[in-house]
Coordinates of C-alpha atoms (C1' of nucleotides) in Angstrom, one line a residue:
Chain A
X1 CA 21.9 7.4 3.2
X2 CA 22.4 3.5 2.5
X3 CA 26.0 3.9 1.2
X4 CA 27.2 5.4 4.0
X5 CA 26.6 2.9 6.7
X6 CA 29.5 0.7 7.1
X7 CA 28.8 -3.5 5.4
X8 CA 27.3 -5.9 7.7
X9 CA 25.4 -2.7 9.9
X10 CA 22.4 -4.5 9.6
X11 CA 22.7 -7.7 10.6
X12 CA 24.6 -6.8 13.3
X13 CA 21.9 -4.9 14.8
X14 CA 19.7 -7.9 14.2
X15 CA 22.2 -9.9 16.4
X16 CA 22.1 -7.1 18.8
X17 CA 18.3 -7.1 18.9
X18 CA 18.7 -10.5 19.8
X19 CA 17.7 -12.6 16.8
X20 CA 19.7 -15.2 15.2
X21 CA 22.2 -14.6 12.4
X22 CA 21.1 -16.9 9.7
X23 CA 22.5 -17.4 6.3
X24 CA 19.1 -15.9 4.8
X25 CA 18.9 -13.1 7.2
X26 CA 22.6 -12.3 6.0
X27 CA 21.8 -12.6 2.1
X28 CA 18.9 -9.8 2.8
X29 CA 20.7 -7.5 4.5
X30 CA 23.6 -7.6 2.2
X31 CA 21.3 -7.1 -0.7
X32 CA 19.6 -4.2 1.3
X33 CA 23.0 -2.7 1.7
X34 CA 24.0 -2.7 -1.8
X35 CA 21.1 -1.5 -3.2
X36 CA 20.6 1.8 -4.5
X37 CA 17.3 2.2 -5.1
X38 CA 14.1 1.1 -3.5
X39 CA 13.6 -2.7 -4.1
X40 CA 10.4 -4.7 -4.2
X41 CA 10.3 -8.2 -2.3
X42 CA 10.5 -10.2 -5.2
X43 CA 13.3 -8.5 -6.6
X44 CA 15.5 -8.6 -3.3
X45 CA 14.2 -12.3 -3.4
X46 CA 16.2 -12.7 -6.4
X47 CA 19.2 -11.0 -5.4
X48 CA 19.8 -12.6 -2.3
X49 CA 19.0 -16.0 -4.5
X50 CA 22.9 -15.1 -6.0
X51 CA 24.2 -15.1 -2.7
X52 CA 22.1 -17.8 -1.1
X53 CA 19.8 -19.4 -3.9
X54 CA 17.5 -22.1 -1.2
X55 CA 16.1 -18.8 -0.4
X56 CA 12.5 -17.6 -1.0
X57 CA 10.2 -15.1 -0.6
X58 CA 8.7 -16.0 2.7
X59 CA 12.2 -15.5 4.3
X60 CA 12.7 -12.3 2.4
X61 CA 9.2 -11.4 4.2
X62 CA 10.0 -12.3 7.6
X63 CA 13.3 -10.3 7.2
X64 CA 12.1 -7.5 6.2
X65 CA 9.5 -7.5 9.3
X66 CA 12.0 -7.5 11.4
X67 CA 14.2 -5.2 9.9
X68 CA 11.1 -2.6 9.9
X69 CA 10.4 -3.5 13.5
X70 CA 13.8 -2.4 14.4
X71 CA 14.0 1.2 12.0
X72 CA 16.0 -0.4 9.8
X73 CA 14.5 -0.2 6.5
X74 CA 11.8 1.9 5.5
X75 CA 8.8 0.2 3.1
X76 CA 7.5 2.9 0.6
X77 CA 4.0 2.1 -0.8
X78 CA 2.7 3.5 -4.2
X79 CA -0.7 3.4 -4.8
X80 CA -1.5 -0.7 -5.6
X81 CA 1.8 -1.5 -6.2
X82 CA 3.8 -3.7 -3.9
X83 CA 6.1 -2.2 -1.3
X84 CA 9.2 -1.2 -2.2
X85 CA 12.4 -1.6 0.8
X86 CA 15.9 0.4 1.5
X87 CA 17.6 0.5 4.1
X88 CA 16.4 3.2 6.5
X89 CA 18.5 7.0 6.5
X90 CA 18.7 8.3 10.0
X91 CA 16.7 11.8 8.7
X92 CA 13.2 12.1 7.7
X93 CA 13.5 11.5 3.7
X94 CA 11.2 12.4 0.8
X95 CA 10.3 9.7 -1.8
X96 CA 10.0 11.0 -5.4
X97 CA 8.1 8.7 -7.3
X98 CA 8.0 9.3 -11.3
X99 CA 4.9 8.5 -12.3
X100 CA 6.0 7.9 -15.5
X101 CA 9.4 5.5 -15.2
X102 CA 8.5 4.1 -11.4
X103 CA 11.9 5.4 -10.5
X104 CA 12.0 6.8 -6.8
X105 CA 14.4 9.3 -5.8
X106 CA 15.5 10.4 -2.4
X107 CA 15.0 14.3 -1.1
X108 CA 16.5 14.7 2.2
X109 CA 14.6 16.7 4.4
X110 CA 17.0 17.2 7.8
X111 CA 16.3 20.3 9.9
X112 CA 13.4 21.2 7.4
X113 CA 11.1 18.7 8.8
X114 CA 12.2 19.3 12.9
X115 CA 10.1 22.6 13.2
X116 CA 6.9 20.9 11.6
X117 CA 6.6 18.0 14.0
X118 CA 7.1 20.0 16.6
X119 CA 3.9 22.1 15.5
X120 CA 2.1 19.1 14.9
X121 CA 2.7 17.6 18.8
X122 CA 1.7 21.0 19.8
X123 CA -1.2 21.1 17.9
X124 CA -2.7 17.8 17.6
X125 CA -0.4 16.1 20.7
X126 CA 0.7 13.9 17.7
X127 CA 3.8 12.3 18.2
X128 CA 5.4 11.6 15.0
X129 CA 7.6 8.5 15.3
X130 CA 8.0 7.6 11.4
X131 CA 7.8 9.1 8.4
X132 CA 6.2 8.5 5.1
X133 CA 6.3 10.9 2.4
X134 CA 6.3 10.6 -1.2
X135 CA 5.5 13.1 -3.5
X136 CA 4.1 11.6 -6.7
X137 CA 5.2 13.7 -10.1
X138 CA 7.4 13.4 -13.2
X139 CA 11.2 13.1 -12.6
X140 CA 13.5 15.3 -14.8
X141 CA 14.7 13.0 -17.5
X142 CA 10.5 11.3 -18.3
X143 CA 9.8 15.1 -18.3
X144 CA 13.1 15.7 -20.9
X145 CA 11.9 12.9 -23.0
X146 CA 8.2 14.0 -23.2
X147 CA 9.8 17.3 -24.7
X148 CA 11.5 15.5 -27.2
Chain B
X1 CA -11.0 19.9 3.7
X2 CA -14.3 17.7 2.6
X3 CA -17.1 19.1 4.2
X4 CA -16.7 22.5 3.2
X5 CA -17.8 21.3 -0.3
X6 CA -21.0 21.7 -1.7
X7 CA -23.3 18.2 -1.7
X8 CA -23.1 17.0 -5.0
X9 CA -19.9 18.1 -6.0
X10 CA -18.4 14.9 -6.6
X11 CA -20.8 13.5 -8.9
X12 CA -20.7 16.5 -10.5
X13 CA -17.4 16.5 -11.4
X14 CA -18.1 13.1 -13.2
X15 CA -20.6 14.4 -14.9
X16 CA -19.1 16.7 -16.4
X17 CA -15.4 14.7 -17.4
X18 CA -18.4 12.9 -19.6
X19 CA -18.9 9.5 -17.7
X20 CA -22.5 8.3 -16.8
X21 CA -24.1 9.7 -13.4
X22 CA -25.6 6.2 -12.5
X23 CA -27.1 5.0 -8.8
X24 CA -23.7 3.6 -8.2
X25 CA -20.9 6.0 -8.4
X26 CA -23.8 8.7 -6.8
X27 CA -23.9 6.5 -3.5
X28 CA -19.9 6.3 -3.5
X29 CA -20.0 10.0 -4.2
X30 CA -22.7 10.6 -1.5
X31 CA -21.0 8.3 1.1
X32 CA -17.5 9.7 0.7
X33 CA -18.6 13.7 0.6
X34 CA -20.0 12.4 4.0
X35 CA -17.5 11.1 5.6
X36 CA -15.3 12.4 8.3
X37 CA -12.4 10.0 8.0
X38 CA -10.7 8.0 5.4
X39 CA -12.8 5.3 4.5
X40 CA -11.7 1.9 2.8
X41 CA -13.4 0.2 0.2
X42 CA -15.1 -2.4 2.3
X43 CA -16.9 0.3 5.0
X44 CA -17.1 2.4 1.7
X45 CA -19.2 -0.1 0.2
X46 CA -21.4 -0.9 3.5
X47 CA -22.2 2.6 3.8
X48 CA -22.6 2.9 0.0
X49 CA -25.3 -0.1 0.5
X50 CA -27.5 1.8 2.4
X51 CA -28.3 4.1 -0.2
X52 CA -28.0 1.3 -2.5
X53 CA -28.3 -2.0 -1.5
X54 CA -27.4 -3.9 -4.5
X55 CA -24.0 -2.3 -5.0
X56 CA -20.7 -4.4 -4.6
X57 CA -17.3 -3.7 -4.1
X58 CA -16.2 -3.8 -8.0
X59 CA -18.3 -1.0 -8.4
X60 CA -17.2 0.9 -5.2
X61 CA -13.4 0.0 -6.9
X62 CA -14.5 1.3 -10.4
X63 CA -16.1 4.8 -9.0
X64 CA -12.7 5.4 -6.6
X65 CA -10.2 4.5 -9.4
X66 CA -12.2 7.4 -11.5
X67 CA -11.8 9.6 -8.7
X68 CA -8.5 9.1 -8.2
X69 CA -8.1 10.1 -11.6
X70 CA -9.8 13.1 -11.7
X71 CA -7.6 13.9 -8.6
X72 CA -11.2 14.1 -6.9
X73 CA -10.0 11.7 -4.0
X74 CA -7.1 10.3 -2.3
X75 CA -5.9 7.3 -1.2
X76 CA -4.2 7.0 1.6
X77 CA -2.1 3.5 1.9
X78 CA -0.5 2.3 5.4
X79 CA 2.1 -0.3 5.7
X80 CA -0.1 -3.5 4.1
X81 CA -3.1 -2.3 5.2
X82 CA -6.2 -1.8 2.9
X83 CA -6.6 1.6 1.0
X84 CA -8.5 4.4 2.4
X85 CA -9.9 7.2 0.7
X86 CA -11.0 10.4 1.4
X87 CA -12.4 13.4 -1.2
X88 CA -9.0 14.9 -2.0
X89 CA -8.2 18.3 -0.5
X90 CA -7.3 21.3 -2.5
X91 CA -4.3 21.9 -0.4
X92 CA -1.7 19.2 0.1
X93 CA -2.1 17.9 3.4
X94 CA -0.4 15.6 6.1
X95 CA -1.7 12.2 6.9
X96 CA -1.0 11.5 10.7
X97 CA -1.4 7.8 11.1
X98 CA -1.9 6.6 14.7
X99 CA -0.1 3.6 15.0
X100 CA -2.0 2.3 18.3
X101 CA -5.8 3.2 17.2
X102 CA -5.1 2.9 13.4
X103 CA -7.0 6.5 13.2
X104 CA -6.2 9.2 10.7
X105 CA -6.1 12.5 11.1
X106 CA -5.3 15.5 8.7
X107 CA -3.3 18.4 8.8
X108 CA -3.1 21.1 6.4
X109 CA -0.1 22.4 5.2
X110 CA -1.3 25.2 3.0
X111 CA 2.2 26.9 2.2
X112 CA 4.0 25.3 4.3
X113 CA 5.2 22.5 1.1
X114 CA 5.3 25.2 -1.7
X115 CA 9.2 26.5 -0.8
X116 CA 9.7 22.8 -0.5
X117 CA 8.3 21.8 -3.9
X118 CA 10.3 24.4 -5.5
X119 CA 13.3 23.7 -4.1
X120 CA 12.8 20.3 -5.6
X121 CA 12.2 21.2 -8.8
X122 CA 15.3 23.3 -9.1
X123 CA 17.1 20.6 -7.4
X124 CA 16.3 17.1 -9.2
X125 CA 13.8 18.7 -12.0
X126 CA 11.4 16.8 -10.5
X127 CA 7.3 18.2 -10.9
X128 CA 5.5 17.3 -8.2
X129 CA 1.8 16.4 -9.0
X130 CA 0.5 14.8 -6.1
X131 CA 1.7 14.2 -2.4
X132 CA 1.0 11.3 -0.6
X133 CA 2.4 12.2 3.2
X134 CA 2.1 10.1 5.7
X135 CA 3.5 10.4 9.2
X136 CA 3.3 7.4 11.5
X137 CA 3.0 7.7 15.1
X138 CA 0.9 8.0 18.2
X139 CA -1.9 10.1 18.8
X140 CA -3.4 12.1 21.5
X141 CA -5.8 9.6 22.5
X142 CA -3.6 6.8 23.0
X143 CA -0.5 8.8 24.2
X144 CA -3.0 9.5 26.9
X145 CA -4.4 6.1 27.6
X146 CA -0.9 4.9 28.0
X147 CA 0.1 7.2 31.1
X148 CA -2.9 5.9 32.6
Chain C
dG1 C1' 20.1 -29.9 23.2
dT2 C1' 16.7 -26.4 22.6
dA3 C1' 14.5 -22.8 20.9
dT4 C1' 14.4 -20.3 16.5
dA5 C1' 14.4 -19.9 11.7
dT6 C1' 13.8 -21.9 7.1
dG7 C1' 11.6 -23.5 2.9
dC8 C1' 7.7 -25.0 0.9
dA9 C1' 3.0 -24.9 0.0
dA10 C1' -1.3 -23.4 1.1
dA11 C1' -4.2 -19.8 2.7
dG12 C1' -5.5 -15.0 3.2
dT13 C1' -6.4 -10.1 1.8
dC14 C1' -7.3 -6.7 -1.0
dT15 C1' -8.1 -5.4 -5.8
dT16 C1' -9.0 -6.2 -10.7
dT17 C1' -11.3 -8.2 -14.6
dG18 C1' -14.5 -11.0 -17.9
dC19 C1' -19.0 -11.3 -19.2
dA20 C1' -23.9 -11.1 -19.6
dT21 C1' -27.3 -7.8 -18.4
dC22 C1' -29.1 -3.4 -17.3
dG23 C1' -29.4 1.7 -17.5
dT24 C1' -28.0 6.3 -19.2
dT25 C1' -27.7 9.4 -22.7
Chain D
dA1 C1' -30.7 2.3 -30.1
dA2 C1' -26.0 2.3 -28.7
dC3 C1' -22.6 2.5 -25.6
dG4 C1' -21.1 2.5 -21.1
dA5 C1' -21.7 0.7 -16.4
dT6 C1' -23.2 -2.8 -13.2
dG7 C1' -23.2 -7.1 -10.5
dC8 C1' -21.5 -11.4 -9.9
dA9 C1' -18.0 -14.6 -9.7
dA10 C1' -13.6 -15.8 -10.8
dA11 C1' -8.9 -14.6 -11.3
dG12 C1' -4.8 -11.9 -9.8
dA13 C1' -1.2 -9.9 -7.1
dC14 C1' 1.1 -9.5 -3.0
dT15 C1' 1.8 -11.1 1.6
dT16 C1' 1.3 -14.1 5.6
dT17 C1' 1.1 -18.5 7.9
dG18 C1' 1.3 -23.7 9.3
dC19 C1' 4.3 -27.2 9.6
dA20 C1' 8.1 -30.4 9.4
dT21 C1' 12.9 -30.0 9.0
dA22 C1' 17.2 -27.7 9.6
dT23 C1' 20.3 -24.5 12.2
dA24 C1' 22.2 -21.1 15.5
dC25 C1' 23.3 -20.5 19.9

DNA sequence: GTATATGCAAAGTCTTTGCATCGTT
DNA sequence: AACGATGCAAAGACTTTGCATATAC
């Protein structure tokens, strides 16, 4: 997952994509990085305002855009609510969303997922190339505190 | 999946969680047990005004978010693309997105998530209620079209 | 020096909501 | 008759875009 990759992974795959490394390009990754959950834009708007504060929400946009053009991050959208950004694990990954607290969790899904797409080329000559899965329920400690 | 429900069904259901069969929510009713594909609020509404021509989309909004509700239909929500709905499945099923024609197709997974979901719960406590899966990726079709 | 990216503000989309009226129960 | 639902229009929420300026290469 995110912690693993090693600081500055992301914007130097932006450089080697060919983009420009730009202060606000560099505040959004870094943020991205050091994030452990899923983050909304406005909230990795303010983040990155700590490291570079002249930046705003458009910038934050136009980052992530490219970040998701390249497989770097992975947007999760919940029903209405606006997307939610990390920083893209190299295997498939469920997304647990608690209905209750809005927390989302992180199931991940390795080998389990291989033998499904492969039945889904087969039957439907789908080629998967991205995955979005999120299972919508009750996390453990909402369910603990509805016991209560 | 939709069409193997009885006509009616839908606006049944409403009836009987006690809210008010009016000419509205029967059209939306009508127009989603009809359809073949995910529909989104706009078409929803066109098609819906057919049927009846003085309905709007705050009333096309209203019927799905009561749907939605009574876990009668789901939404199906693609990067920042508008919502589409479809009359919810009994069995949890995969979304394959088609990246290239924007198309959606289903496929069932029957048992295939139960093992899954119960591996969950024992390992994060979470209870799954709903899944929301989504696979991006290229279909048939267009896989096709771009040998050609 | 030149092409790209930024910040700001304005526009765009999709969705929700307030309110007077209408329709179902 | 009473309460809930509708249609309309306006507001809201999130995201994208135009443009002049600033910046990376």
């Amino acid at each position: 997952m995110s912690e693993k990759l090693p600081p500055g992974y992301l914007i130097l795959r932006v450089r080697e994509a060919g983009y420009r490394v730009t202060a606000a390009r560099m505040a959004v990754c870094q943020v991205l990085e050091e994030s452990e959950t899923h983050v909304n834009a406005e909230e990795l708007c303010a983040e990155a305002q700590k490291i570079l504060p002249a930046i705003n929400l458009a910038s934050v946009y136009r980052t992530l855009t490219i970040l998701d053009e390249l497989g770097l991050v992975h947007e999760v959208r919940i029903g209405t609510l606006p997307g939610r950004w990390a920083v893209a694990s190299g295997d498939a990954e469920l997304h647990l969303h608690c209905t209750e607290c809005e927390a989302v969790y992180h199931h991940p899904l390795k080998d389990t997922l291989e033998p499904l797409l492969d039945h889904i080329k087969a039957d439907h000559g789908f080629e998967v190339q991205r995955a979005n899965l999120v299972l919508n329920g009750v996390c453990g400690n909402c369910m603990h505190n509805h016991l209560k």
